[in-house]
PDB file of C-alpha atoms in Angstrom:
ATOM      1  CA  UNK A   2      18.742  55.799 -79.149  1.00 66.00           C
ATOM      2  CA  UNK A   3      18.794  55.932 -75.312  1.00 75.00           C
ATOM      3  CA  UNK A   4      15.903  57.701 -73.216  1.00 81.00           C
ATOM      4  CA  UNK A   5      16.198  58.126 -69.712  1.00 85.00           C
ATOM      5  CA  UNK A   6      12.776  59.512 -67.476  1.00 84.00           C
ATOM      6  CA  UNK A   7      12.789  59.491 -63.772  1.00 88.00           C
ATOM      7  CA  UNK A   8      15.870  57.759 -63.516  1.00 86.00           C
ATOM      8  CA  UNK A   9      15.213  54.848 -65.621  1.00 85.00           C
ATOM      9  CA  UNK A  10      16.725  54.085 -68.798  1.00 85.00           C
ATOM     10  CA  UNK A  11      14.614  53.122 -71.637  1.00 83.00           C
ATOM     11  CA  UNK A  12      16.375  51.653 -75.466  1.00 80.00           C
ATOM     12  CA  UNK A  13      14.775  51.411 -78.426  1.00 75.00           C
ATOM     13  CA  UNK A  14      13.599  48.214 -80.240  1.00 72.00           C
ATOM     14  CA  UNK A  15      12.217  47.451 -83.184  1.00 72.00           C
ATOM     15  CA  UNK A  16      11.390  43.425 -82.619  1.00 73.00           C
ATOM     16  CA  UNK A  17       7.561  43.165 -81.680  1.00 71.00           C
ATOM     17  CA  UNK A  18       7.384  41.568 -78.187  1.00 72.00           C
ATOM     18  CA  UNK A  19       5.175  38.027 -78.139  1.00 76.00           C
ATOM     19  CA  UNK A  20       1.941  38.070 -76.449  1.00 71.00           C
ATOM     20  CA  UNK A  21       0.758  35.685 -73.856  1.00 72.00           C
ATOM     21  CA  UNK A  22      -2.299  33.531 -74.881  1.00 70.00           C
ATOM     22  CA  UNK A  23      -5.118  35.186 -72.770  1.00 73.00           C
ATOM     23  CA  UNK A  24      -7.175  32.110 -71.553  1.00 75.00           C
ATOM     24  CA  UNK A  25     -10.340  33.374 -69.631  1.00 80.00           C
ATOM     25  CA  UNK A  26     -12.834  30.588 -67.258  1.00 82.00           C
ATOM     26  CA  UNK A  27     -16.391  31.097 -66.068  1.00 83.00           C
ATOM     27  CA  UNK A  28     -17.719  28.170 -64.428  1.00 83.00           C
ATOM     28  CA  UNK A  29     -15.609  25.261 -65.227  1.00 81.00           C
ATOM     29  CA  UNK A  30     -15.309  26.331 -68.853  1.00 82.00           C
ATOM     30  CA  UNK A  31     -12.340  27.606 -70.589  1.00 79.00           C
ATOM     31  CA  UNK A  32     -12.913  30.486 -73.172  1.00 77.00           C
ATOM     32  CA  UNK A  33      -9.465  31.189 -75.744  1.00 71.00           C
ATOM     33  CA  UNK A  34      -9.965  34.081 -77.949  1.00 66.00           C
ATOM     34  CA  UNK A  35      -8.716  33.117 -81.651  1.00 61.00           C
ATOM     35  CA  UNK A  36      -5.480  35.108 -82.232  1.00 54.00           C
ATOM     36  CA  UNK A  37      -4.874  34.413 -86.090  1.00 55.00           C
ATOM     37  CA  UNK A  38      -8.539  34.966 -87.491  1.00 54.00           C
ATOM     38  CA  UNK A  39      -9.658  38.100 -88.376  1.00 48.00           C
ATOM     39  CA  UNK A  40     -13.248  37.963 -88.789  1.00 52.00           C
ATOM     40  CA  UNK A  41     -14.588  37.149 -86.002  1.00 56.00           C
ATOM     41  CA  UNK A  42     -17.417  34.346 -85.605  1.00 63.00           C
ATOM     42  CA  UNK A  43     -20.366  34.904 -83.634  1.00 71.00           C
ATOM     43  CA  UNK A  44     -20.438  33.525 -80.165  1.00 76.00           C
ATOM     44  CA  UNK A  45     -23.121  34.271 -78.029  1.00 80.00           C
ATOM     45  CA  UNK A  46     -23.327  33.697 -74.092  1.00 83.00           C
ATOM     46  CA  UNK A  47     -25.628  33.525 -71.443  1.00 85.00           C
ATOM     47  CA  UNK A  48     -25.690  34.657 -68.285  1.00 86.00           C
ATOM     48  CA  UNK A  49     -28.463  34.321 -65.617  1.00 88.00           C
ATOM     49  CA  UNK A  50     -31.140  33.554 -68.383  1.00 86.00           C
ATOM     50  CA  UNK A  51     -29.498  36.191 -70.574  1.00 86.00           C
ATOM     51  CA  UNK A  52     -28.207  35.748 -73.737  1.00 84.00           C
ATOM     52  CA  UNK A  53     -25.782  37.712 -75.294  1.00 83.00           C
ATOM     53  CA  UNK A  54     -23.869  38.089 -78.409  1.00 78.00           C
ATOM     54  CA  UNK A  55     -20.869  39.876 -80.302  1.00 68.00           C
TER      55      UNK A  55
END
């Protein structure tokens, strides 16, 4: 199947695209989300003396 929209052609693909791993850096420390773990562990971040948790 092929679609055309505003002069661009798009084709249907059933194969999922692989997502790249996101890495965040803050004050020299690197943080990466765990993609394979369905349950999230408790994370505590502190910014200007205020603690934040998920």
